[in-house]
PDB file of C-alpha atoms in Angstrom:
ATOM      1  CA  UNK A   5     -40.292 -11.115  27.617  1.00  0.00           C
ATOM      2  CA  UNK A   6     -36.529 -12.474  27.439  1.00  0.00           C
ATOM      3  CA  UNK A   7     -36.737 -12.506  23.448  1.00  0.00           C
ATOM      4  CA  UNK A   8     -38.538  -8.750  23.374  1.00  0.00           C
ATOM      5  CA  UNK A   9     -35.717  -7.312  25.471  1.00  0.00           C
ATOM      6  CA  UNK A  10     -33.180  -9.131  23.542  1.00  0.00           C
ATOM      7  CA  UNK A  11     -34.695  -8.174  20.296  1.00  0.00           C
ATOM      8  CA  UNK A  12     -35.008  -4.479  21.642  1.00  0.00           C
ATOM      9  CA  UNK A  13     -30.996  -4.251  22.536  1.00  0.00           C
ATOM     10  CA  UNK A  14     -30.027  -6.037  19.163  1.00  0.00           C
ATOM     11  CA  UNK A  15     -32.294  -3.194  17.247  1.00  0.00           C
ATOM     12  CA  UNK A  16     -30.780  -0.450  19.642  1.00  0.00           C
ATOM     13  CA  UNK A  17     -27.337  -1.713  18.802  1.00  0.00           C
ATOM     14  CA  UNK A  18     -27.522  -1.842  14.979  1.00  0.00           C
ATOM     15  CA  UNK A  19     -29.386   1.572  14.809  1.00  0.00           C
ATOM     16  CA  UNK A  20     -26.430   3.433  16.508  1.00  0.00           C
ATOM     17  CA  UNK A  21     -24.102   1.742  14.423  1.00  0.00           C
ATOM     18  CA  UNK A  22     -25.458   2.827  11.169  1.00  0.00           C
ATOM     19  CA  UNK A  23     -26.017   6.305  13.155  1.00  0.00           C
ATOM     20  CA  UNK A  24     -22.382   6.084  13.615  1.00  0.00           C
ATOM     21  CA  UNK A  25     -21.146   5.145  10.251  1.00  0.00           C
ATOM     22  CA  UNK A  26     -23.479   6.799   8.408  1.00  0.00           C
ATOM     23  CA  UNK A  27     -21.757  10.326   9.898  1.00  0.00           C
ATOM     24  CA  UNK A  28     -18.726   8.953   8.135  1.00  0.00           C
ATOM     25  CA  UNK A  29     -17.714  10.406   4.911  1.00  0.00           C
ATOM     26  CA  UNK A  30     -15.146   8.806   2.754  1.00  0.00           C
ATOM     27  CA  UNK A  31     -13.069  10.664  -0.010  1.00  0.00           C
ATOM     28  CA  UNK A  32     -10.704   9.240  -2.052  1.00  0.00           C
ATOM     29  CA  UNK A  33      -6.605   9.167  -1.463  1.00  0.00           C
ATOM     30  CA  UNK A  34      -4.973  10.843  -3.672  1.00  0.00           C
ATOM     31  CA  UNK A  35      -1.727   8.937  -5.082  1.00  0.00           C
ATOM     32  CA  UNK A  36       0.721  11.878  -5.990  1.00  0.00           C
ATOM     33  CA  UNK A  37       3.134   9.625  -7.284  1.00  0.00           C
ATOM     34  CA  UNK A  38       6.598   8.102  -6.198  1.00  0.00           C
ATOM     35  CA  UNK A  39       8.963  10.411  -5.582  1.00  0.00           C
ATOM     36  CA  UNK A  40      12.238   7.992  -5.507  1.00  0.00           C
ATOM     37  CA  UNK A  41      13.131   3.984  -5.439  1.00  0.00           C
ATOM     38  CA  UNK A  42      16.133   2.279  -4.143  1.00  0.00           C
ATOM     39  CA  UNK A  43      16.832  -1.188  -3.362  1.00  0.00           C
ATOM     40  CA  UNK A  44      18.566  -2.828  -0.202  1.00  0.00           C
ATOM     41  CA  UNK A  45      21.301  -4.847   0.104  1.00  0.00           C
ATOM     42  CA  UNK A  46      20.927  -8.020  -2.654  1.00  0.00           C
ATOM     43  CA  UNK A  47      23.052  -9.970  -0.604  1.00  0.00           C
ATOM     44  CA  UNK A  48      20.786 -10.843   2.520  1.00  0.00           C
ATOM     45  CA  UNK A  49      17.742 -13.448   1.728  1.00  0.00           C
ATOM     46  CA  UNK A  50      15.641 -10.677   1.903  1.00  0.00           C
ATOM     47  CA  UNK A  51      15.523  -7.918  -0.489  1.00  0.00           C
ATOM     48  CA  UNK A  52      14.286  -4.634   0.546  1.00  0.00           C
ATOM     49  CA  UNK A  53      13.047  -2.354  -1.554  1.00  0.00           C
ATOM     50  CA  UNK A  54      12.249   1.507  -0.244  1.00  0.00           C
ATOM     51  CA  UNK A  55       9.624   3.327  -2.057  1.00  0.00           C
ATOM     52  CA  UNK A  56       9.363   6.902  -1.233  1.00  0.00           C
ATOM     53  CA  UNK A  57       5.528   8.038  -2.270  1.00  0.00           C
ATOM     54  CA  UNK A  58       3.685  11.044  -1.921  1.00  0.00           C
ATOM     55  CA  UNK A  59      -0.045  11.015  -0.970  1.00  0.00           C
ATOM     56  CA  UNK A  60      -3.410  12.833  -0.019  1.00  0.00           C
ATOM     57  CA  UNK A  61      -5.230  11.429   2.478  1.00  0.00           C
ATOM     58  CA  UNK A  62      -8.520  14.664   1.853  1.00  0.00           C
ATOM     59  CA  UNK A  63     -10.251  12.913   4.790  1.00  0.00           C
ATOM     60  CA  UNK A  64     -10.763  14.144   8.634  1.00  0.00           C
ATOM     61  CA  UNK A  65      -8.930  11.068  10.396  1.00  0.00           C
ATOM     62  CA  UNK A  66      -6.171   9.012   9.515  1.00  0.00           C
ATOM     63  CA  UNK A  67      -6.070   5.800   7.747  1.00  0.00           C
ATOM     64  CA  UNK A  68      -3.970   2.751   8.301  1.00  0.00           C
ATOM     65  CA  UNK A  69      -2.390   0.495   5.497  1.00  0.00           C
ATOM     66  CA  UNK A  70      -2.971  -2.801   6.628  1.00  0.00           C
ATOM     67  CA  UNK A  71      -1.969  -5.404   3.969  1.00  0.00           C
ATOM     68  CA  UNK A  72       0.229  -4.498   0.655  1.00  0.00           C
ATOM     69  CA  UNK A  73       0.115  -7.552  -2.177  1.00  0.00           C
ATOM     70  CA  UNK A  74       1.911  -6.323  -5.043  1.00  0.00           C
ATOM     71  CA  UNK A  75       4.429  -7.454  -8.040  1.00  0.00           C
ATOM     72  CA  UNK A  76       7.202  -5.598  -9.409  1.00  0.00           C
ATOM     73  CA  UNK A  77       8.358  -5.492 -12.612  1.00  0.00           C
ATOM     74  CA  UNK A  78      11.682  -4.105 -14.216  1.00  0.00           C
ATOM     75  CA  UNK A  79      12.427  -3.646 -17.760  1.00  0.00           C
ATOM     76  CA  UNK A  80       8.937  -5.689 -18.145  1.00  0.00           C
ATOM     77  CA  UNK A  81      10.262  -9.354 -16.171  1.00  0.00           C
ATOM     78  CA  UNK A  82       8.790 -10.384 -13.180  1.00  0.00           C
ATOM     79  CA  UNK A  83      10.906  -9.111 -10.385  1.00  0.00           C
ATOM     80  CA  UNK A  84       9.013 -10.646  -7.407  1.00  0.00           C
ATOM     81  CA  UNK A  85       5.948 -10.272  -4.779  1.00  0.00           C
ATOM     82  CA  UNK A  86       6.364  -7.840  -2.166  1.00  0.00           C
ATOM     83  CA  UNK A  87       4.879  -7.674   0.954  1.00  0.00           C
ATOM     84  CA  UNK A  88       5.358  -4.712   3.045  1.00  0.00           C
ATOM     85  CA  UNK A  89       6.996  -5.414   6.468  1.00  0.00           C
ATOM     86  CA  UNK A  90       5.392  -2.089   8.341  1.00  0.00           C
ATOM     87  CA  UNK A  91       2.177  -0.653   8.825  1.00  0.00           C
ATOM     88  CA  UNK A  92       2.140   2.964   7.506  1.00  0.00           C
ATOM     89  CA  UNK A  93      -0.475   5.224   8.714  1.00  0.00           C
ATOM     90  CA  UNK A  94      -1.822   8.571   6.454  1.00  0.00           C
ATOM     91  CA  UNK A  95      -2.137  11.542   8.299  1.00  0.00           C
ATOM     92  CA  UNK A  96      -5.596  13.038   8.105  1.00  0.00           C
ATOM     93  CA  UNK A  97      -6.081  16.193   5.789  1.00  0.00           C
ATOM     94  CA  UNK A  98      -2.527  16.675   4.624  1.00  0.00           C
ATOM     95  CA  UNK A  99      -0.178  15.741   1.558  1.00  0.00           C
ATOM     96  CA  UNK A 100       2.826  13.868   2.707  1.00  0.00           C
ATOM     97  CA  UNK A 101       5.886  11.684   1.932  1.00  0.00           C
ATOM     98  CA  UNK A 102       5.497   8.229   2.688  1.00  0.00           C
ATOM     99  CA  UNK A 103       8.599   5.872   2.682  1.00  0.00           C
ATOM    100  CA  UNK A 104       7.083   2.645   2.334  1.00  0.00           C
ATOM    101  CA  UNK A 105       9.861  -0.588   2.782  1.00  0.00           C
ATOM    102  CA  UNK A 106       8.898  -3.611   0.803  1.00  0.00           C
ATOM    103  CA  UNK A 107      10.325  -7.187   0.870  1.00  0.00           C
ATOM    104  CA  UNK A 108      10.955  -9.842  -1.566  1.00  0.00           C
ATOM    105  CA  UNK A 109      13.096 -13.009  -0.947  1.00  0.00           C
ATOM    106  CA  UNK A 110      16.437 -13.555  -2.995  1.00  0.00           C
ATOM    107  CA  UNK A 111      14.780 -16.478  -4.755  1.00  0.00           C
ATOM    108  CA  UNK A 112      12.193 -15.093  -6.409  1.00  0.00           C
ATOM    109  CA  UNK A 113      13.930 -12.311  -8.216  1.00  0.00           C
ATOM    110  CA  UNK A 114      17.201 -15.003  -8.860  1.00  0.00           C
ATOM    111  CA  UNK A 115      17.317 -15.036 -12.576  1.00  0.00           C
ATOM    112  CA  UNK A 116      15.265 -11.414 -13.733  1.00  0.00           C
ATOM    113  CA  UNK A 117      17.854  -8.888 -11.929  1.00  0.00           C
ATOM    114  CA  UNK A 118      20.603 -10.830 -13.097  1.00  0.00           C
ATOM    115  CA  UNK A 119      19.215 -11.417 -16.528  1.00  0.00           C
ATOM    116  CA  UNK A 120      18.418  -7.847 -17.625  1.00  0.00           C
ATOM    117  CA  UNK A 121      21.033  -6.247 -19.982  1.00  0.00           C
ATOM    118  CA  UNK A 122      19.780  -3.123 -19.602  1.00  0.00           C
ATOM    119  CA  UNK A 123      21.125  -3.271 -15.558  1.00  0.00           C
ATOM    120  CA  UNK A 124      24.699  -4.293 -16.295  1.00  0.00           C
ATOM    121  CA  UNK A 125      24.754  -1.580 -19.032  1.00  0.00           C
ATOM    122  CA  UNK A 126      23.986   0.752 -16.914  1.00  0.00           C
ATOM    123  CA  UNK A 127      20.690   1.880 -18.787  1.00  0.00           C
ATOM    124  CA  UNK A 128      17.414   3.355 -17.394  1.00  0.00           C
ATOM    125  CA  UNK A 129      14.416   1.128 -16.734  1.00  0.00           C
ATOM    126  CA  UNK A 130      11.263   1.109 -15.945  1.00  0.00           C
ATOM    127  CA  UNK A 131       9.536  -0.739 -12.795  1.00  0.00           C
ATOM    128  CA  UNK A 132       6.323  -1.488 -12.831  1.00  0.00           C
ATOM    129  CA  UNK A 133       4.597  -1.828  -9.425  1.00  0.00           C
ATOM    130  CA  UNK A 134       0.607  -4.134 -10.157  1.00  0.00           C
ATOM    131  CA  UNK A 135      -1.321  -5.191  -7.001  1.00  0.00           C
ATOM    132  CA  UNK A 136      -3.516  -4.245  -4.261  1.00  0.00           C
ATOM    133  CA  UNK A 137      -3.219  -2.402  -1.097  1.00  0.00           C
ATOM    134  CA  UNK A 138      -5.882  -2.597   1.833  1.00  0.00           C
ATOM    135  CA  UNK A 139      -6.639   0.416   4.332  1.00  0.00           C
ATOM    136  CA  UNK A 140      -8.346   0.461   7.251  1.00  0.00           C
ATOM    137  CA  UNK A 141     -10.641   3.597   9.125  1.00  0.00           C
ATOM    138  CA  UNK A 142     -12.935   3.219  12.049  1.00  0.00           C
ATOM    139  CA  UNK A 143     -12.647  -0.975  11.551  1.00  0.00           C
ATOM    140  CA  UNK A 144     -13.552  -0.506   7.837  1.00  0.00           C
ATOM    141  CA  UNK A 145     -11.414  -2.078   5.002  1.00  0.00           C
ATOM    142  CA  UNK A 146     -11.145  -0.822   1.390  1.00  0.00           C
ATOM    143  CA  UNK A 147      -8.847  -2.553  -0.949  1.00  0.00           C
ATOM    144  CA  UNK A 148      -7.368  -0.594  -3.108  1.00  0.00           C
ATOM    145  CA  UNK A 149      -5.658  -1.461  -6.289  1.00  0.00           C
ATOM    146  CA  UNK A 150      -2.309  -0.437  -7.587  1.00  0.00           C
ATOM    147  CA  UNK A 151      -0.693   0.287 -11.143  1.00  0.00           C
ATOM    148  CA  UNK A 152       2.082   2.287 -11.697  1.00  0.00           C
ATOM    149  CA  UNK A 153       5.283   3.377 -13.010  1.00  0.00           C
ATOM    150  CA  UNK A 154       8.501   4.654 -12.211  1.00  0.00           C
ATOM    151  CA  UNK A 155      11.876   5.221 -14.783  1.00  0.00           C
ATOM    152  CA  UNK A 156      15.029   3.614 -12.465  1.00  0.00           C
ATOM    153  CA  UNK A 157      18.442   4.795 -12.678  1.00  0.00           C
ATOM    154  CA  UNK A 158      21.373   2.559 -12.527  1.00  0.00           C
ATOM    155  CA  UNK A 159      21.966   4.412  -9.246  1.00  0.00           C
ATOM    156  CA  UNK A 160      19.140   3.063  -7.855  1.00  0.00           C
ATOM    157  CA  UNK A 161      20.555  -0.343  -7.908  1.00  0.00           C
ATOM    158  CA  UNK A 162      23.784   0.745  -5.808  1.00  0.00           C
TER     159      UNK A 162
END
C-alpha cells in the first residue's frame, strides 16, 4: 500500500506541474539595441563598463537576468570577458531602458586599449559585444546568445 500511495502523490505532483507550466507561454525578448556605452574609471583593477540597452520583454511577467558571459571587442582586439556584477530584471509587457554595468579586470584588457591607434587618435570604433546571457521565469532558464555592435566615440572613453 506504502508504494501505491507514494506512487499516487509522485503522479499527482508531476501532473500539476506540467498543468502549471504548460499555462505558460513564452515569447521572445526583443533586443532594441544599445542606446549608449561608456567606460569607468581605467585606473581601479576593475573596469566597469555601462551599457545602456533598450528591450521588449512581450511577455505577462517579468524575467530575471541571471548570468551574463560575454567578450568585448574594440576596433576588432580582444578587449576582455565581462561578467555583469547585478541582476537586472525586465519588466513584463513594456519596452524599456536597461543600464546594464559590466566588469572586466585591468589585466585582461592591459595591452588592446593601450595598443589601438585608432583610441589615441581620437577616431571612432567599433565594439563588438559576442557571448551568452541566461534568464530566468517561474525557475526556468533560457540562455540566450549575444552578437552585436555598437560605433564608440572617443568620448566614450573619458
Amino acid at each position: 500500500m506504502k508504494v501505491k500511495r507514494g506512487f499516487k502523490s509522485w503522479i499527482l505532483i508531476a501532473s500539476c506541474f506540467l498543468f502549471f507550466t504548460s499555462c505558460i507561454t513564452y515569447k521572445e525578448v526583443e533586443f532594441k539595441g544599445i542606446n549608449d556605452v561608456s567606460i569607468g574609471d581605467i585606473k581601479s583593477q576593475k573596469i566597469p563598463i555601462q551599457l545602456d540597452v533598450k528591450v521588449h520583454n512581450p511577455n505577462n511577467y517579468n524575467i530575471k537576468i541571471t548570468k551574463v558571459n560575454l567578450d568585448l571587442y574594440i576596433g576588432g582586439k580582444h578587449f576582455g570577458k565581462t561578467r555583469s556584477s547585478k541582476k537586472v530584471v525586465i519588466k513584463k509587457n513594456q519596452e524599456l531602458d536597461y543600464v546594464i554595468v559590466l566588469e572586466t579586470s585591468k589585466s585582461e584588457i592591459g595591452k588592446s586599449l593601450f595598443s589601438s591607434l585608432a583610441i589615441l587618435l581620437g577616431k571612432k570604433l567599433t565594439l563588438e559585444i559576442k557571448g551568452s546571457v541566461v534568464a530566468k521565469a517561474f525557475g526556468i532558464k533560457k540562455k540566450f546568445p549575444v552578437n552585436e555592435k555598437h560605433i564608440l566615440n572617443p568620448s566614450d572613453f573619458m
